[in-house]
Structures are given as structure tokens and as C-alpha cells.
Amino acid sequence: MSPSHSSPPTCALCDGTVPDHRVVGADDPLFCCTGCQSVYRVLGDEEPEPGRMDTTPGVRHTPSVEEIQHAGGSTESTTESRVFFQVDGMHCATCEAFLESVAKSCEGVTDAAASYVTETVRITYDPDRVSKETLCDILSTLGYSATLRAGGNDGAPTVIGQSRRSDEPNERGIDEVLGFRYAVGVIFGTFMLLPYAALLYPAQLSSFFGDGTLDMYASASGLGGGDSLLILPLFLVLTGVVLLFTGLPLLQGAYVSLKMRQPNTDLLVALTIVGAYVYSTIAFLLGRLDVFYDLTIVVAASVVAAIFYESLSKQRAMDRLTNLTISHVTEARRYGVDGTTTVDVHDLEPGERVLVREGERIPVDGVLAEGECTVDEAIVTGESLPVSKQAGDEVVGGAVVTNGAAVLTVSDGTTSSIDRLITSVWNLQSGDHGVQRQADRFASVIILLVVGGAVLAGVGSLVMGTVVPVAVLTALAVLLVGCPWALGLATPLSVATSIEQAVDRGIVIFDETVFERLRNVDVVVFDKTGTLTTGQMDVLEADVPSDLLEIVAALEQRASHPAADAIVNAFAQGSHDGDRSRADGGVADGSDHEHAKDITEFTSHATGVEGVVADTHVLVGNLHLFAELGWSVSEQIETRAAEARTAGHLPVVVGRDGHAEGVIVVGDEPRSGWDDTLTQLSDRAIEIVVLTGDDEAATDFLDSHPAVDHVFAGVPPAGKTATIRRLQSRGQVTMVGDGTNDAPALATADLGISLGGGTALASDAADISIVGDDLAAVETTFDLADAARRRVKQNNGLALLYNGVTMSLAATGLLNPVFAMGAVVATGGLLAANSFRDLLHE
């Protein structure tokens, strides 16, 4: 009978392959594991539309399950490829729309998705019609700087752990250019404003002490007769230099907003500085001294300074991240009849054999071809305990062989699970559109009123019989009075100080929309291992004779296993005490070294170690190993081992001379303050969900917690992502995790938070990275979001102070360039003072 070539059944939750023993009926939903089954039973088909794009502020694009499961796979056309670019200079939703339109206008590009939140642009293109280099050049326009993201092609990335948050030269270059523009604006502008104020301010103020004629201005300023206007041509030229050089980023932003028909604060500021310059130039040509060159200089320099400060704050946040990397295997040992040959991982073919030695990371997914070994799959699956593998078992690329050696047969595709996770994260990030800032949304409304009012004023002036130049001045005056340019100053100041205050508390935030999204969170999902628990193996309890503990510690020093390390750390240095052990006595300092010299035999098993120490035959391992070797185990020890396993811990049975004598319990403990964190979040009326790759026994203490609404255990990475999608049907979802296996879920959630010990990929996928391991910082981020909201509202209100002053002066006929500049200085000063206040506890 020929084998069937039909596709294997897939999981109803995550689309993973369903093992044969999971097939229970043709009409019943099938699942790849019990974890996916439990999620489906609770959440069912509560899933947003695939590829949805919600326009609600703070809601991410949510990709389909297929996009997660097969990220980096083939596109619809076999001739199409996908490439990822990092683009510096994006800072708003308008930038996203502009770059997407630029990319899509290129021949050979079929799709483009940009995200200013992650500074990522994903392009699907035909390599026969356009090259990656051409696409890079096209995206590098109008102040944007595009670079190919490391490994930014379909399939496996070539470098792991490099991201938008790495300290790339081009990122520093952008900051340096912006800083240079700011320096020129401040230094050059200050140099100009000193003589400007000394010569022109007295003349402009003299209008309140006389008839306001040119002669009165000239007399007050010390300028004589026809020479009174000679100083202004110099300011006309120098102000133009400041406008075009320092103000260039603002002019570029305004151009992009007009092109995309999405007015923003850049346009408000550009209208003000250009309007002030044009007004001043026309006034000068008409022989008047009511010029506003100083307003152009001060506003341009102030806003660019605020943007520069915001950029520095984000860079400081990047620098606070721990320089974590994921061990990525670039070479493999091809195993054949003639021995091993070192080859590039990409040269491996399906069906070939690869040798992985103890302590090394598995380069690609495969099947264990022979023997047995123990692997740590936590970085991929989230399972905290090492897993024993026998010949025929599947092994995942990225896992570490902790005991024994592995000879595996390469699976189809010759990629690792880590590679697919990374490509999945990049796909998610490029679809992670940011939201319009509150000030930008306001700008899109107010700008129509301001420009409309200016046009009406100009037309009205013409109807009244004034000449065209005076009518233009009237229109520009209305523009200067009514345009709320200070919103362009308030936004970066609010963002920068909020980021700075978060960094001071060990919380790294890169995107200002994080604060807005945090305030709308309905569900917080926690990973368990490494997030709610320490993720580090420790000896929790030991019921073993003290003299045997000394021998075990010496023997385990030769083993390569997280449990062995925990035992050595606990007992080889005499660190256990009555609180952590029920042993009969302590371990004398240095005794383990004496026993180490007496080890005459040593054997490493897949699930333990064996040796002869000081003429004593010792066995350390699990119950299966004791049974396999024929060692006797009492019912009491079996019961204690079962209880430890039920509690989610690892029981290590210890024996000598053919008999088990006790159990050492190893596991990771809950983090300090985990209970308070869950309780405080629950008090905010937030639904709490725990999502972990560990088995159910390890989550009993969480399942019974009153603040926890649901616990889903044994869920694989793809299942975590599918779970997040279903939870999103209930509202905005935040994910808190630390591991590589959490990265797609972190990127899929409306907001991701990675904890300090997390991997680089998890930090890259998250919106917030907590530098330390203090879970209380999660609650602090919500407090910071509330403080940020108060700061934004206050700053936006203060930003309108300038308009309130100038409009009042204009209405009473007292508008004067000096008073207008006073309003600029007062507004900027109040904005700065309010921004630097610590509003966290107010």
C-alpha cells in the first residue's frame, strides 16, 4: 500500500502540525498540544479578522496566524522576494504613509508596509525588475536614511540580535546632523539676535511713545535718516540661512504632510517661521520696521532643539538596554562516514546528518538520528526544564545540548526555529503602524481654520481698498497670530521628558505612543518562566544525608546541566542552610574538593550522572534512570519526587550503592513582588492572563491567585501568538515576557513589555524594555502613562498661550514684534518648566 501524500492535519489554534496520536475524530477540532487545546476551549473562535487594521489610536496591525506560522516563507508569486529596511528619520504616521507611497511607486514593488514605531519598512518586490540597492536609494529621500536591515531578506537572517535599537553608525550620524543644525541655529541665531535686539527693539517700542513713523523709529534706534533700513538686508540674508539650514527638518516634514494631505505640527511650525520671514521681507521692502526675523530664528531653533532633545532621550534609552545577543549558529559539523566537516549552515541539505557536541547550540531543526541527549529548549519553547531526547525525537534549532552529544538528521527547509521567530517579528514590526500624535490630530483641524482666516483677512483688506503688499501683510499677520506653532515645541518636550523619567526608573521606552496605548489596555498577558519567576535553577529543598550531599556536589561539578549547576552552587560552597534544606547537617567548606580528588569513575547519562567517589558508587538523576539501572527506590522517595513534579519543580533523586537515599528539589522561584504586581493591575480593572510553555503542574500557584483570570500552560510560540489574537477580540492586549519564544507574541500584542533578563529579540519585539528584573516596574509604566497624559494636556494648553497673547494684542491694536517675541519666550519657558516637572506622584 503506497503512503498517502495528503497534507497532515493542522492545529485548530496555531496551525501547527498535529501528531498522529492527537487525531481523535474527523469532526472534532485537532490540536498540536494540550496547551493549544485549553486556549481554544476557553477563547474559542474569538479572533479578529486576519490582517485587520484598526484605526483606533494605539491599536496595532494584527497579522494572520498564517503570517506568524509561515513568516519568511514564500509569497504569492514565486518570483517575489521580501526585504526589510531600517529607515531613520521617521517620526510620525505621516512619514509611514509617505514612505509606503514612495516604495509602491517604484516599478517592481507589489507591496510596502512602514512603521515609525519600529523604524522598519518591509517591501515585497520582484528582484528581476528592481534591486535591493535601488529600493534603498529610493527610500533615502527628503532627510530619511535607509539601510538594509541585517539579514533583511526572505528566509533566515544572517545576523541575529541586531535591530533598530543597535548602535549603528548611521543612527549616530542622524543625531549628529540634527545636533549640528541645532547648534547653528542657537549659536548663529544668538550672534544675530544681540545686535537685532539692540538696534531694532528700541525702534519698535518707540511706536508706543510717538506717532509710530519711520523717523521716530530711526531716532530711537540711533539710526539716521535714509540709513535707517541699511541693517535689515543683513538680517534678511542671515535669517534666510537659519531658516533653510536649521529649519530644514521642519520644512521637510511640512512638505511630506502636504504631499500626503495629513497636516501635522511640522506644518504649523513651518507656516509660522516661513510666514514670519516673508512678512518681514515684504515689510522691509515697503520701508517698515515691524519685522519678525527674530521670531523665525527663535522658533526654528527652539523646535529643532526640542526635537534634538527628544532624539537624545531616545538614544539614552537605547544605551540603557543590556547588550544582549542571541547565540546564532553560522557553522555546522556535517557528519558522515569519513568523520565531520565544518560547513556553513546554509550549505546543509535536508537529510544530511549534523553533529552537535555537549554545550553547543543546535544549528537547524531536525530529528535525533541516534543515541540520546538532554536539550534546553527554553529560548525557543519557554519550557524551563531541560528535555530528554531519544533517537527519533524532533529537536529545534536554537536549543542547547546540555548533556551528551546529538547527531541529528536535518529537516526540510534547513532553518532554525529562532530564524523563523526573527523573521516573524520583523514581519510584525513592519506592520506595526503608529498612531497620530494628539497634537498632529489637532493640527489637521486647526490649520484649516488658521489658513482660512488668513485668506479671508487678506481678501477683506483688498476689498477695503488696500494695495496688494499690504493685503498680503494682513493675511500673514493673521497667520502669525493664529497659528499654534508651539504645539510643535510641546510635543517633543513632552515625549523627551517622559522618556527620560522612565529611563531614570529603569524603564526603556522608544515610542511616545506607548503612553497612550498603556492607558487603553484591557488585558495584560504574562509569560511565566523568567517573567513571573526568576528563570534561574536553584535548589529549593534537599532531603539527603549531609555526607552524601558532599559527594553529589563533587560529582555534579563534572556535569553540564542547569540542575547540576544549581546543586553545585548550593552545596559545593556550603551555601545551604536550614531554610532551604532538611539535610541532616551542613557541608564543610572545602570537603567537596577533597571528594573531587577521589572520583575514580564518571558516567554521564541523558537524565543524570553516575560515578564512584571515595569507593562509593553514586547515582544522581530522575526516577526513570534509577529504574533503568535497577536501583531500588522507596515509596516515600517516589511520592516526594511526584509531589515536586506536580508543583512544577525538578526532583533530582540521589542514591549510593544501589539504593536511593533522598531527593533534591530544583526549580525557579517566583520573582519578588509578583503577587503585588498582579493585584495592582487587577485593581485597575485589567484582565490578567498567564501564558506559558511550562506544563500545568508548574502553574498551580498562579491558577489559584485571585487576580489571575486565566492560566494557559504548555502553549508553543505559535500558540501564544494565536492566543494574543483571540484575546484582542476582547480589547487592547499587553504582553509581558522575556524570552525569544515570546518575541512574536510581544510583537503581535497591542503593546509588548520585555523584562530585563530577556533576550535581544524579545527586547526588539517589545515597545517597553525593563532594564532590571523588578516586576513592580510593570505597574510603574502604567503610572508613567498617567503622568504623561497630564503632561501632554498641560503642555498643549500652555502651547496656546502664545496665540492667546498675540490675538489679544492684535484685537486691541497693540500687536508689536517685541511683544510677540515676549510671548514666544514666555511660552517656551513655561513649556520647558512644566515638562521637567516630575508628575508621577502628583
Tab-separated table of C-alpha atoms in Angstrom, residues 521 523-533 671 673-682 686-693 699 702 707-713 715 720 723-724 727 733-738 741-742 745-746 749 751 753 755 770 774-779 781-782:
chain	number	residue	atom	x	y	z
A	521	VAL	CA	-5.115	48.362	27.984
A	523	VAL	CA	-5.825	42.612	29.109
A	524	VAL	CA	-2.270	42.009	30.380
A	525	VAL	CA	-0.717	38.663	29.439
A	526	PHE	CA	2.263	37.409	31.444
A	527	ASP	CA	4.771	34.780	30.444
A	528	LYS	CA	5.753	32.642	33.429
A	529	THR	CA	9.347	31.418	33.176
A	530	GLY	CA	11.780	34.306	33.534
A	531	THR	CA	8.948	36.802	33.923
A	532	LEU	CA	6.809	35.866	36.910
A	533	THR	CA	9.585	33.521	38.030
A	671	ARG	CA	10.003	36.837	41.472
A	673	GLY	CA	6.696	41.282	44.324
A	674	TRP	CA	4.895	39.202	41.710
A	675	ASP	CA	1.806	38.978	43.899
A	676	ASP	CA	1.572	42.761	44.417
A	677	THR	CA	2.080	43.433	40.715
A	678	LEU	CA	-0.759	41.153	39.647
A	679	THR	CA	-3.030	42.515	42.365
A	680	GLN	CA	-2.375	46.170	41.482
A	681	LEU	CA	-3.012	45.579	37.797
A	682	SER	CA	-6.202	43.714	38.619
A	686	ILE	CA	-7.452	44.850	33.847
A	687	GLU	CA	-7.907	41.177	32.946
A	688	ILE	CA	-4.817	39.120	33.903
A	689	VAL	CA	-3.775	36.104	31.806
A	690	VAL	CA	-0.740	33.830	32.283
A	691	LEU	CA	0.553	32.214	29.090
A	692	THR	CA	3.468	29.777	29.350
A	693	GLY	CA	5.228	26.902	27.649
A	699	THR	CA	1.402	26.933	37.165
A	702	LEU	CA	-0.798	31.127	39.613
A	707	ALA	CA	-6.034	38.390	40.463
A	708	VAL	CA	-5.420	35.884	37.664
A	709	ASP	CA	-8.362	35.333	35.320
A	710	HIS	CA	-6.891	32.597	33.088
A	711	VAL	CA	-3.784	30.391	33.024
A	712	PHE	CA	-2.822	28.671	29.752
A	713	ALA	CA	0.043	26.179	30.150
A	715	VAL	CA	1.427	26.625	24.814
A	720	LYS	CA	0.999	32.143	22.145
A	723	THR	CA	-3.849	33.311	21.878
A	724	ILE	CA	-2.929	37.011	21.784
A	727	LEU	CA	-7.623	37.981	23.376
A	733	VAL	CA	-3.753	43.487	24.920
A	734	THR	CA	-0.351	43.983	26.552
A	735	MET	CA	2.134	41.086	26.668
A	736	VAL	CA	4.899	40.842	29.291
A	737	GLY	CA	7.695	38.361	28.501
A	738	ASP	CA	11.426	37.832	28.488
A	741	ASN	CA	9.940	32.371	22.194
A	742	ASP	CA	7.867	35.320	23.458
A	745	ALA	CA	3.615	37.349	20.873
A	746	LEU	CA	5.257	40.560	22.127
A	749	ALA	CA	0.197	42.334	21.164
A	751	LEU	CA	1.832	46.663	23.380
A	753	ILE	CA	6.897	44.702	27.586
A	755	LEU	CA	11.740	42.120	31.270
A	770	ILE	CA	12.502	46.945	31.683
A	774	ASP	CA	11.798	44.197	39.164
A	775	LEU	CA	8.228	43.238	38.255
A	776	ALA	CA	6.977	46.337	40.080
A	777	ALA	CA	8.270	48.321	37.110
A	778	VAL	CA	5.354	46.946	35.081
A	779	GLU	CA	2.919	48.775	37.344
A	781	THR	CA	4.839	52.013	33.470
A	782	PHE	CA	1.092	52.469	33.925
